[in-house]
Structure formats: structure tokens, C-alpha cells
Short mmCIF file of C-alpha atoms and ligand atoms in Angstrom, two decimals:
data_model
loop_
_atom_site.label_atom_id
_atom_site.label_comp_id
_atom_site.label_asym_id
_atom_site.label_seq_id
_atom_site.Cartn_x
_atom_site.Cartn_y
_atom_site.Cartn_z
CA MET W 1 100.46 132.60 102.71
CA ARG W 2 101.78 130.25 105.37
CA THR W 3 100.42 127.28 107.03
CA GLN W 4 101.55 124.13 108.69
CA VAL W 5 99.85 121.48 106.40
CA GLY W 6 98.90 122.41 102.73
CA ILE W 7 96.17 120.26 101.54
CA VAL W 8 95.07 119.66 97.97
CA GLY W 9 91.64 118.41 97.42
CA ALA W 10 88.22 118.89 99.22
CA GLY W 11 87.09 115.40 98.86
CA PRO W 12 86.60 113.14 102.05
CA ALA W 13 90.21 112.50 102.43
CA GLY W 14 91.34 116.17 102.64
CA LEU W 15 88.13 117.54 104.61
CA LEU W 16 88.58 114.96 107.15
CA LEU W 17 92.49 115.33 107.49
CA SER W 18 92.13 119.17 107.88
CA GLN W 19 89.32 118.48 110.48
CA LEU W 20 91.34 116.23 112.66
CA LEU W 21 94.40 118.34 112.69
CA ARG W 22 92.31 121.59 113.64
CA LEU W 23 91.00 119.58 116.68
CA ALA W 24 94.53 119.07 117.61
CA GLY W 25 95.64 122.63 117.16
CA ILE W 26 97.51 122.33 113.83
CA ASP W 27 96.83 124.75 110.94
CA SER W 28 95.88 123.69 107.55
CA MET W 29 94.57 125.16 104.52
CA VAL W 30 92.55 122.86 102.04
CA LEU W 31 92.74 124.00 98.26
CA GLU W 32 89.90 122.56 95.69
CA ARG W 33 89.60 123.09 92.11
CA ARG W 34 85.79 122.70 91.88
CA SER W 35 83.00 124.89 93.49
CA ARG W 36 81.59 124.19 96.96
CA ASP W 37 78.26 123.44 95.18
CA TYR W 38 80.02 120.89 92.78
CA VAL W 39 81.94 119.09 95.50
CA GLU W 40 78.76 118.78 97.79
CA HIS W 41 76.54 117.24 94.99
CA ARG W 42 79.03 114.78 93.40
CA ILE W 43 77.29 111.49 93.76
CA ARG W 44 79.54 108.87 94.91
CA ALA W 45 80.00 106.12 97.83
CA GLY W 46 77.19 105.30 100.41
CA VAL W 47 78.64 102.42 102.36
CA LEU W 48 80.61 103.41 105.65
CA GLU W 49 82.64 100.64 107.64
CA ASP W 50 82.08 101.10 111.38
CA GLY W 51 85.78 102.09 111.83
CA THR W 52 84.99 105.08 109.50
CA VAL W 53 82.03 106.04 111.65
CA LYS W 54 84.39 105.90 114.69
CA THR W 55 86.68 108.13 112.76
CA LEU W 56 83.99 110.72 111.89
CA GLU W 57 82.70 110.56 115.63
CA ARG W 58 86.45 111.57 116.63
CA ALA W 59 86.30 114.32 113.97
CA GLY W 60 83.07 115.70 115.66
CA VAL W 61 81.08 115.46 112.48
CA ALA W 62 78.72 112.29 113.21
CA ALA W 63 75.89 113.97 114.87
CA ARG W 64 73.69 113.95 111.72
CA LEU W 65 75.24 110.73 110.55
CA HIS W 66 73.83 109.17 113.95
CA ARG W 67 70.51 110.56 113.28
CA GLU W 68 70.08 109.98 109.53
CA ALA W 69 72.55 106.80 108.60
CA LEU W 70 71.04 103.55 108.19
CA ARG W 71 72.53 100.84 110.28
CA HIS W 72 72.75 97.46 108.16
CA ASP W 73 73.39 94.22 109.74
CA GLY W 74 73.73 91.86 106.85
CA PHE W 75 73.28 92.01 102.83
CA THR W 76 72.01 89.20 100.41
CA LEU W 77 74.31 87.59 97.85
CA ALA W 78 72.08 86.05 94.94
CA MET W 79 72.97 83.99 91.78
CA ASP W 80 70.61 82.26 89.37
CA ASP W 81 67.90 81.20 91.48
CA GLY W 82 69.64 80.66 94.92
CA GLU W 83 70.32 83.49 97.42
CA PHE W 84 71.37 83.81 101.00
CA ARG W 85 71.94 86.65 103.46
CA VAL W 86 75.15 87.17 105.13
CA ASP W 87 74.52 88.23 108.61
CA LEU W 88 77.46 90.58 109.46
CA ALA W 89 76.06 91.16 113.12
CA ALA W 90 75.72 87.71 114.06
CA LEU W 91 79.13 86.92 112.34
CA THR W 92 81.35 89.63 114.09
CA GLU W 93 78.89 91.87 116.14
CA ARG W 94 79.72 94.96 113.60
CA SER W 95 77.57 96.54 111.16
CA ILE W 96 77.99 98.91 108.12
CA TYR W 97 76.02 102.21 107.92
CA VAL W 98 74.50 103.67 104.83
CA TYR W 99 74.92 107.49 104.57
CA GLY W 100 75.71 109.25 101.01
CA GLN W 101 79.28 110.65 100.51
CA THR W 102 77.24 113.70 99.59
CA GLU W 103 76.10 113.96 103.14
CA LEU W 104 79.50 113.16 104.60
CA THR W 105 80.98 115.89 102.65
CA ARG W 106 78.48 118.49 103.57
CA ASP W 107 78.79 117.85 107.32
CA LEU W 108 82.54 118.06 107.04
CA ILE W 109 82.26 121.36 104.76
CA ASP W 110 79.71 122.87 107.43
CA ALA W 111 82.18 121.98 110.33
CA HIS W 112 84.90 123.94 108.59
CA GLU W 113 82.53 127.04 107.75
CA ALA W 114 81.49 126.87 111.65
CA ALA W 115 85.39 127.06 112.29
CA GLY W 116 85.53 130.36 109.79
CA LEU W 117 88.23 127.83 108.02
CA LEU W 118 86.06 127.04 104.61
CA PRO W 119 88.36 125.25 101.74
CA LEU W 120 89.50 127.75 99.24
CA PHE W 121 87.42 126.71 96.42
CA GLU W 122 87.69 127.36 92.75
CA VAL W 123 91.36 127.53 92.71
CA GLU W 124 93.01 126.85 89.29
CA ASP W 125 96.46 125.58 88.26
CA VAL W 126 97.42 123.92 91.53
CA GLN W 127 101.12 123.07 91.47
CA LEU W 128 103.53 121.61 94.09
CA HIS W 129 107.19 122.68 94.74
CA ASP W 130 110.17 121.44 96.57
CA VAL W 131 108.23 118.65 98.18
CA ALA W 132 111.81 116.95 98.85
CA GLY W 133 113.10 120.12 100.67
CA THR W 134 112.31 121.35 103.89
CA ARG W 135 110.00 124.18 102.84
CA PRO W 136 107.48 123.00 100.08
CA SER W 137 104.91 125.33 98.75
CA ILE W 138 102.01 125.17 96.85
CA SER W 139 101.36 127.81 93.83
CA PHE W 140 97.74 128.38 92.49
CA ARG W 141 95.57 130.87 90.84
CA GLN W 142 92.37 132.26 92.81
CA ASN W 143 90.31 134.71 91.04
CA GLY W 144 93.05 135.54 88.60
CA THR W 145 95.67 136.30 91.21
CA GLU W 146 98.75 134.30 91.60
CA GLN W 147 98.97 132.90 95.06
CA ARG W 148 101.70 130.82 96.90
CA LEU W 149 101.28 128.81 100.10
CA ILE W 150 104.32 127.68 101.94
CA CYS W 151 104.00 124.71 104.20
CA ASP W 152 105.67 122.38 106.53
CA PHE W 153 103.99 119.34 104.81
CA ILE W 154 101.72 118.79 101.96
CA ALA W 155 98.94 116.38 101.69
CA GLY W 156 97.90 115.19 98.24
CA CYS W 157 94.13 114.35 98.76
CA ASP W 158 93.42 115.40 95.15
CA GLY W 159 91.85 112.06 94.09
CA PHE W 160 92.89 110.11 90.86
CA HIS W 161 93.05 112.83 88.35
CA GLY W 162 94.66 115.07 90.97
CA VAL W 163 98.28 116.70 90.21
CA SER W 164 99.80 115.65 93.59
CA ARG W 165 100.75 112.29 92.67
CA THR W 166 102.65 113.69 89.56
CA ALA W 167 105.09 115.63 91.93
CA ILE W 168 106.73 112.21 92.91
CA PRO W 169 109.54 111.29 90.43
CA GLU W 170 108.47 108.25 88.32
CA HIS W 171 111.76 106.38 89.08
CA VAL W 172 110.59 106.51 92.68
CA MET W 173 106.96 105.45 92.34
CA LYS W 174 105.74 101.98 91.54
CA VAL W 175 102.11 101.83 89.88
CA ASP W 176 100.22 98.79 89.98
CA GLU W 177 97.07 99.10 87.63
CA LYS W 178 94.73 96.60 86.47
CA SER W 179 91.10 97.14 84.66
CA LEU W 180 88.44 94.97 83.54
CA PRO W 181 86.45 95.20 80.21
CA PHE W 182 83.10 96.08 81.56
CA GLU W 183 82.11 99.07 83.92
CA TRP W 184 79.04 99.93 86.30
CA LEU W 185 76.34 102.20 85.27
CA GLY W 186 74.70 103.53 88.36
CA MET W 187 71.46 105.30 88.95
CA LEU W 188 69.91 107.47 91.80
CA ALA W 189 65.89 107.74 92.09
CA ASP W 190 63.77 109.16 94.58
CA VAL W 191 61.84 105.70 95.26
CA PRO W 192 61.93 103.32 98.15
CA PRO W 193 64.78 100.62 97.89
CA CYS W 194 63.42 97.09 96.87
CA HIS W 195 64.63 95.75 100.00
CA HIS W 196 65.99 96.85 103.60
CA GLU W 197 69.03 95.79 102.97
CA LEU W 198 71.76 95.41 99.88
CA ILE W 199 71.35 92.87 97.37
CA TYR W 200 74.41 91.88 95.23
CA ALA W 201 73.28 89.63 92.43
CA ASN W 202 75.24 87.42 90.01
CA HIS W 203 72.78 87.40 86.89
CA GLN W 204 73.64 85.56 83.61
CA ARG W 205 73.08 88.94 81.84
CA GLY W 206 75.59 90.55 84.25
CA PHE W 207 75.69 91.83 88.02
CA VAL W 208 73.38 94.26 89.46
CA LEU W 209 73.57 95.87 92.99
CA ALA W 210 70.52 97.34 94.84
CA SER W 211 71.67 99.73 97.24
CA MET W 212 70.27 102.95 98.65
CA ARG W 213 70.95 106.17 100.24
CA SER W 214 67.74 106.49 102.53
CA ALA W 215 64.28 104.67 103.20
CA THR W 216 63.14 107.08 100.28
CA ARG W 217 66.28 107.02 97.77
CA SER W 218 67.24 104.05 95.94
CA ARG W 219 70.68 103.49 94.36
CA TYR W 220 71.10 100.75 91.45
CA TYR W 221 73.99 99.77 89.52
CA ILE W 222 74.30 97.24 86.63
CA GLN W 223 77.32 95.69 85.00
CA VAL W 224 77.73 96.91 81.42
CA ALA W 225 80.01 96.88 78.68
CA ALA W 226 83.26 99.21 78.78
CA ASP W 227 82.12 101.23 75.79
CA GLU W 228 78.42 101.56 76.81
CA ASP W 229 77.22 105.26 76.38
CA VAL W 230 74.78 106.73 79.23
CA ALA W 231 72.68 108.26 76.58
CA ASP W 232 71.73 104.77 75.29
CA TRP W 233 70.23 103.80 78.46
CA SER W 234 66.68 105.33 78.86
CA ASP W 235 65.19 105.04 82.53
CA ALA W 236 62.72 102.45 81.27
CA ARG W 237 65.45 100.61 79.72
CA PHE W 238 67.48 100.76 83.18
CA TRP W 239 64.63 99.38 85.22
CA ASP W 240 63.83 96.53 83.35
CA GLU W 241 67.29 95.40 83.27
CA VAL W 242 67.49 95.97 87.10
CA ALA W 243 64.22 94.13 87.45
CA THR W 244 65.44 91.11 85.10
CA ARG W 245 68.69 90.71 87.08
CA LEU W 246 67.24 90.96 90.42
CA GLY W 247 64.96 87.91 89.31
CA PRO W 248 61.16 87.15 89.91
CA ASN W 249 61.27 86.87 93.74
CA VAL W 250 62.60 90.63 94.06
CA ALA W 251 61.46 92.40 90.75
CA PRO W 252 57.71 93.03 92.14
CA TYR W 253 59.10 95.20 94.92
CA VAL W 254 61.37 97.47 92.63
CA VAL W 255 59.47 100.85 92.61
CA ARG W 256 60.59 102.81 89.20
CA GLY W 257 60.94 106.55 89.27
CA PRO W 258 62.86 109.10 87.31
CA ALA W 259 66.53 109.10 87.47
CA LEU W 260 68.03 111.97 89.37
CA GLU W 261 71.34 110.78 88.35
CA LYS W 262 73.01 108.20 85.89
CA SER W 263 76.63 107.79 85.52
CA ILE W 264 79.28 105.09 84.56
CA ALA W 265 82.06 103.91 86.80
CA PRO W 266 85.10 102.16 85.59
CA LEU W 267 86.14 98.78 87.43
CA ARG W 268 89.72 99.19 88.01
CA SER W 269 92.49 99.24 90.39
CA PHE W 270 95.49 101.30 90.75
CA VAL W 271 98.03 101.53 93.59
CA ALA W 272 100.86 103.89 93.70
CA GLU W 273 103.68 103.03 95.98
CA PRO W 274 104.82 104.72 98.44
CA MET W 275 102.49 107.07 99.11
CA GLN W 276 105.18 109.80 100.37
CA TYR W 277 108.23 111.56 98.90
CA GLY W 278 109.89 114.05 100.97
CA ARG W 279 107.27 116.39 102.74
CA LEU W 280 104.57 115.10 100.30
CA PHE W 281 101.91 112.49 101.45
CA LEU W 282 99.39 111.04 99.22
CA ALA W 283 95.80 110.03 100.76
CA GLY W 284 92.90 108.50 99.35
CA ASP W 285 91.98 108.15 95.82
CA ALA W 286 95.09 110.27 94.89
CA ALA W 287 97.19 107.03 95.93
CA HIS W 288 94.93 104.18 95.02
CA ILE W 289 91.65 103.11 93.56
CA VAL W 290 89.76 100.01 94.09
CA PRO W 291 86.82 98.44 92.24
CA PRO W 292 83.66 99.55 93.69
CA THR W 293 82.28 95.92 94.51
CA GLY W 294 83.91 95.97 98.10
CA ALA W 295 82.69 99.73 99.03
CA LYS W 296 86.10 100.29 99.83
CA GLY W 297 87.32 103.69 98.35
CA LEU W 298 85.66 106.12 100.68
CA ASN W 299 86.50 103.95 103.60
CA LEU W 300 90.20 103.67 102.81
CA ALA W 301 90.41 107.33 101.89
CA ALA W 302 88.88 108.02 105.66
CA HIS W 303 91.63 105.60 107.07
CA ASP W 304 94.68 107.37 105.34
CA ALA W 305 93.55 110.52 106.63
CA LEU W 306 93.22 109.20 110.11
CA LEU W 307 96.61 107.56 110.09
CA LEU W 308 98.09 110.83 108.10
CA ALA W 309 96.45 113.13 110.88
CA ASP W 310 97.84 110.88 113.81
CA ALA W 311 101.14 111.01 112.36
CA LEU W 312 101.57 114.54 111.66
CA ILE W 313 99.96 115.30 115.47
CA GLU W 314 102.76 112.88 116.85
CA ARG W 315 105.42 114.95 114.67
CA TYR W 316 104.32 118.35 115.95
CA ARG W 317 103.73 117.16 119.61
CA ASP W 318 107.09 115.03 119.92
CA GLN W 319 109.15 116.11 117.25
CA SER W 320 109.10 112.70 116.11
CA ASP W 321 109.25 111.85 112.39
CA ALA W 322 108.62 107.98 113.14
CA ALA W 323 104.92 107.74 112.60
CA LEU W 324 105.33 109.90 109.15
CA GLU W 325 108.09 107.44 107.82
CA SER W 326 105.83 104.50 108.58
CA TYR W 327 102.68 106.20 107.01
CA SER W 328 102.76 104.93 103.54
CA ALA W 329 103.69 101.20 104.76
CA ARG W 330 100.96 101.16 107.22
CA ALA W 331 98.35 102.64 104.90
CA LEU W 332 99.42 100.31 102.03
CA THR W 333 98.80 97.29 104.20
CA ARG W 334 95.03 98.14 104.30
CA VAL W 335 95.03 99.23 100.72
CA ARG W 336 96.22 95.83 99.66
CA ASN W 337 93.74 93.97 101.38
CA ALA W 338 91.21 96.18 100.12
CA GLU W 339 92.14 95.51 96.61
CA ASN W 340 92.49 91.84 97.07
CA PHE W 341 89.12 91.71 98.65
CA SER W 342 87.60 93.86 95.96
CA TRP W 343 88.79 92.09 93.18
CA TRP W 344 87.76 88.78 94.60
CA PHE W 345 84.38 90.01 95.14
CA THR W 346 84.29 91.47 91.64
CA ARG W 347 85.42 88.16 90.32
CA ALA W 348 82.68 86.08 92.25
CA MET W 349 79.77 88.33 91.15
CA HIS W 350 80.24 89.80 87.73
CA ARG W 351 79.95 87.86 84.15
CA LEU W 352 83.38 87.36 82.89
CA ASP W 353 82.83 86.76 79.32
CA ASP W 354 86.56 86.35 78.69
CA GLU W 355 86.92 83.68 81.24
CA PRO W 356 85.59 80.23 80.32
CA HIS W 357 83.69 78.44 82.73
CA SER W 358 83.63 81.15 85.06
CA ARG W 359 79.98 80.61 85.98
CA GLU W 360 80.79 77.20 87.33
CA ARG W 361 83.44 78.66 89.37
CA GLN W 362 81.25 81.16 90.74
CA ARG W 363 78.30 78.67 91.34
CA ALA W 364 80.70 76.54 93.34
CA GLU W 365 82.37 79.69 95.19
CA LEU W 366 78.66 81.02 96.45
CA ALA W 367 77.69 77.41 97.40
CA HIS W 368 80.57 77.18 99.44
CA LEU W 369 80.06 80.97 100.94
CA ARG W 370 76.60 79.72 101.51
CA ASN W 371 77.60 76.72 103.51
CA SER W 372 80.43 77.57 105.46
CA HIS W 373 80.51 79.81 108.32
CA GLU W 374 84.20 80.34 108.21
CA ALA W 375 84.16 81.57 104.38
CA GLN W 376 81.39 84.06 105.61
CA LEU W 377 83.09 85.02 108.47
CA ALA W 378 86.27 86.00 106.29
CA LEU W 379 83.75 87.88 103.82
CA ALA W 380 82.37 89.51 106.73
CA GLU W 381 85.52 90.82 108.07
CA ASN W 382 86.84 92.11 104.99
CA TYR W 383 83.40 93.79 104.10
CA LEU W 384 83.28 95.67 107.55
CA GLY W 385 87.01 96.56 107.39
CA LEU W 386 89.99 94.78 108.80
CA THR W 387 90.61 95.63 112.14
CA LYS W 388 93.78 93.65 113.05
CA GLU W 389 96.39 94.56 110.64
CA HIS W 390 100.07 95.37 110.98
CA PRO W 391 102.83 95.60 108.36
CA VAL W 392 104.80 92.42 108.35
P1 RFL N 1 87.80 112.62 95.77
O1 RFL N 1 86.62 112.37 96.37
O2 RFL N 1 88.01 112.33 94.25
O3 RFL N 1 88.32 113.87 96.28
C1 RFL N 1 89.48 114.93 95.52
C2 RFL N 1 89.32 116.07 95.32
O4 RFL N 1 90.26 116.52 94.88
C3 RFL N 1 89.96 117.65 93.83
N1 RFL N 1 91.06 117.93 92.80
C4 RFL N 1 91.69 119.19 92.87
N2 RFL N 1 91.79 120.10 93.66
C5 RFL N 1 92.62 121.04 93.50
N3 RFL N 1 93.64 121.06 92.31
C6 RFL N 1 93.53 120.02 91.67
N4 RFL N 1 94.48 119.81 90.56
C7 RFL N 1 92.59 119.10 91.84
N5 RFL N 1 92.44 117.64 91.10
C8 RFL N 1 91.33 117.19 92.07
C9 RFL N 1 88.67 116.93 93.28
O5 RFL N 1 87.82 118.09 92.85
C10 RFL N 1 87.97 116.53 94.56
O6 RFL N 1 87.21 117.48 95.25
O7 RFL N 1 89.18 111.46 96.57
P2 RFL N 1 89.22 111.19 98.15
O8 RFL N 1 88.81 112.35 99.09
O9 RFL N 1 90.52 110.29 98.08
O10 RFL N 1 87.88 110.29 98.46
C11 RFL N 1 87.74 108.93 97.69
C12 RFL N 1 86.33 108.73 97.47
O11 RFL N 1 85.65 109.68 96.99
C13 RFL N 1 86.16 107.23 96.68
O12 RFL N 1 87.21 106.59 96.94
C14 RFL N 1 84.71 106.87 96.62
O13 RFL N 1 83.85 107.51 96.21
C15 RFL N 1 84.87 105.41 96.11
N6 RFL N 1 83.64 104.65 96.06
C16 RFL N 1 83.04 104.04 97.34
N7 RFL N 1 83.83 104.14 98.37
C17 RFL N 1 83.25 103.46 99.48
O14 RFL N 1 84.09 103.26 100.43
N8 RFL N 1 81.84 102.87 99.62
C18 RFL N 1 81.33 102.92 98.35
O15 RFL N 1 79.85 102.58 98.58
C19 RFL N 1 81.68 103.60 97.30
N9 RFL N 1 80.92 103.56 96.24
C20 RFL N 1 82.86 104.97 95.00
C21 RFL N 1 81.47 103.97 95.05
C22 RFL N 1 83.08 105.24 93.76
C23 RFL N 1 82.23 105.31 92.66
N10 RFL N 1 82.87 106.16 91.37
C24 RFL N 1 82.21 107.04 90.93
C25 RFL N 1 84.13 105.75 91.08
C26 RFL N 1 80.69 104.29 93.85
C27 RFL N 1 81.14 104.91 92.72
C28 RFL N 1 80.15 104.60 91.49
C1 PHB N 2 76.71 102.56 96.89
O1 PHB N 2 75.72 102.42 97.28
O2 PHB N 2 77.04 103.10 96.30
C2 PHB N 2 77.36 101.17 96.96
C3 PHB N 2 77.18 100.17 97.76
C4 PHB N 2 77.71 99.21 97.98
C5 PHB N 2 78.96 98.80 97.15
C6 PHB N 2 79.38 99.70 96.16
C7 PHB N 2 78.62 101.00 95.79
O3 PHB N 2 79.66 97.69 97.09
#
């Protein structure tokens, strides 16, 4: 088998890349280890930057998003008895969009299906070969048969646990990894949200985030210890904790219901640099993870896919490698800013048991944010996604 761009992974990065390439007349093939059903139902992100929405529009997959996504012009930050709203739209004339990663993934897979180019699902034992040469290839097994896909380029979009990153020799790659001694326990339930926008609250028992997927589906997260077991969290215990941490002003609006899903997400960052080796280009979680507090992971994956698609389009159109060669540096500028922001937001809003006086610092920081237009503007710009970045 032959294709121009072999793509490993049918997450948002891989699917968006192949969709953008197809619209530009470039062939690609997406190889995915899981089933279509699994990929379409994996519960993850929910907040899209407006820049991500523009990329999805360009990819021709934003019609349902425009009908169903919730536009949010702000969000609330709370600590102890105080709370205030960050008015994103007034500060920047931009908004975020609430639309589940599950929906986005379905839209992208449907677009592939409509074009008769579904990813190859449930492939096994994916391995990358000759990525430093001019004829890289991917071997894999499908329905028990060994296959090989010869490519011009390979895009490693196979997430944090994928194989693509391991094709880059260790001496070439710098890895920067940090983690925190706590995690998020997330729950999805078919109940109306407690508020029309997101609430991030720093309670003395720990962080809570009230989020949503739609007017009838809520998503809540609470900070828990790193060794916590989901099985120890009955629905009743989870709801009680959410209500306590959101405090007496919001608790009466928390509508309880059975959990559709409960899962633990670690709080860590991981950045692999460079994101290119020979003809292999990494995109999305395959190259970088940021703590979920800033809601950046999916947005970074979409930004990588856009940069990489444009660089490949330039390569095929003009025979110029310039954009491909600068891809890693350009992508990483945004990644590093998002990493910084996500860590700052995490440290401002979580219970930090191993940092003496952290609550006093957090109280002062949130008071400053509440009272400073400039500080809110910086927060809003980061939350919405930077628009004016260039590698120095
Ligand atoms: P994905 O989505 O992990 O997709 C990778 C795909 O590769 C497949 N794969 C392989 N295929 C073939 N061979 C192999 N050897 C393979 N190994 C893996 C996998 O099955 C999968 O289909 O990576 P991608 O495309 O880079 O997308 C990244 C995003 O999924 C991720 O960054 C976000 O979900 C992070 N995230 C959030 N991001 C946001 O922008 N906004 C949010 O509100 C937000 N909330 C979150 C989040 C992540 C969370 N978790 C679970 C860590 C909330 C949570 C709780
Ligand atoms: C989510 O709804 O999954 C979500 C929302 C905002 C965040 C992180 C996750 O900052």
C-alpha cells in the first residue's frame, strides 16, 4: 500500500490533519488501534477556543458544531466565600465554545466516511520504519494479515501512549516532564448544569470544576489524591463533595443524577522536543500533555494539525521544505505558552498540601485578578488561546 502521508492515530489531531490534507488534494491514510465505537465514545475534552472552531470550519466539519455548541462569553472563579466572573467577551470580543470531544470526533469520522476514506480501525502492532530516510513506512497487522504502508511522510498522532514518539532516538529528543501529587476525578451525568457558564472553585477541601456538554448534560471534576480509586466514589459521595466545594451559593442548583461515566485524569505536563525527526512529525498528545485546568490539550492538538497540514500543503505545492522544517519550533511556541498557563491556573486553583502558605498566596492572587483589568486580560487571552505568537 502507498499513500502520501501515513497518519498514526484517529484522535482529533490525526483526523483533523487527514481532513485538511484531503481538502487540499493530498492523500493520507489513518491507522487506529481502537474500534470506531471506542474512539467515538471516549469522554474527554469539552472546551474549544474560537481559533479551533475556525480550523474546524476550514475543515468543513463545523455545521453541527454551529447548531449545537454552547457559546460562553465568560466563566466564574471562586475561592472561599468570594467569586467573580471573567468576562471574556468584554475583555477580548472573543468567546469559547462548549462542544464535546466525542461530538467533534464523530463529525470528523462522518466526514471521512462521506468521502469514502474511513480510517483503518483496530489495526495491531503498528511500527514505524526508516523515518530518517526518504521512503518511510508503517507496518501493522489487520485482521491477522501483515501490511505495510509506504509513505512520503508520517504523522505521529497517536497520543501520549502511542508508538510514534519512540521512533525518535533518545539522544535527539529532550523530554520535560512534571506531575502533581493529585488528580482529577471526572463525572458525566444527564442533568442540567448548575450554572450557565463554567465555575472553577478553589475550596479548602480541594478544587472543583462545574462544566457541561449541553443544556442537559453536566461534567464535573474534583481534585482527589493521586492514589484514589474510582470505585471508592459512589455517585452520592461524588455529588456531596461537589456541592460542598461549590459552596452554599451554588449547591442548591446542583442537580444530581446517575453517573454516565467516572474516570481519573492525572495532572501532569510532558513536552517532547523536537516534534520532528526526519520525515516523522508528531502532533497533539503524542508530543505534549498539559494539565487539564487550562482546557488546552485538544486545542493544541488542533493547532498542531493545522500547522502540519499547511506545511505539508506547501511542500507538495511549492516543493519547499521551509514550513516543515520550522513546524516543530512554531508548534512548540504555543505549547510552551499553554504549558505555562495551565500550570499557573492549576497552582492558583488547587489545594497544594506540600506548599506552606499556598492558600494565602492564592487568596492574594485571586484578589489581584478580581481587581485588575490587565490581569484579567492576560488570563482571558491565554484561556481563549494566544493569537499573536511567533518564535523568537
Ligand atoms: P488522542 O485523542 O489521545 O488520540 C490518539 C489516538 O491514537 C490512537 N493510538 C494508536 N493508534 C494506532 N497504533 C497505536 N500504537 C496507537 N496508540 C494510540 C489512540 O487510540 C487514539 O485514538 O490524541 P490527540 O489526537 O493528540 O488529541 C488530544 C486530546 O485528546 C487531548 O489533548 C484532550 O482530550 C485533553 N483534554 C482537554 N483538552 C482541551 O483542549 N479542552 C478540554 O476541555 C480538555 N479536557 C482533556 C480534558 C483531557 C482529559 N483527560 C482524560 C486526560 C479533560 C480530561 C479529563
Ligand atoms: C471539560 O468540560 O472537560 C473541561 C472544561 C474546562 C477545563 C477542563 C475540562 O478547564
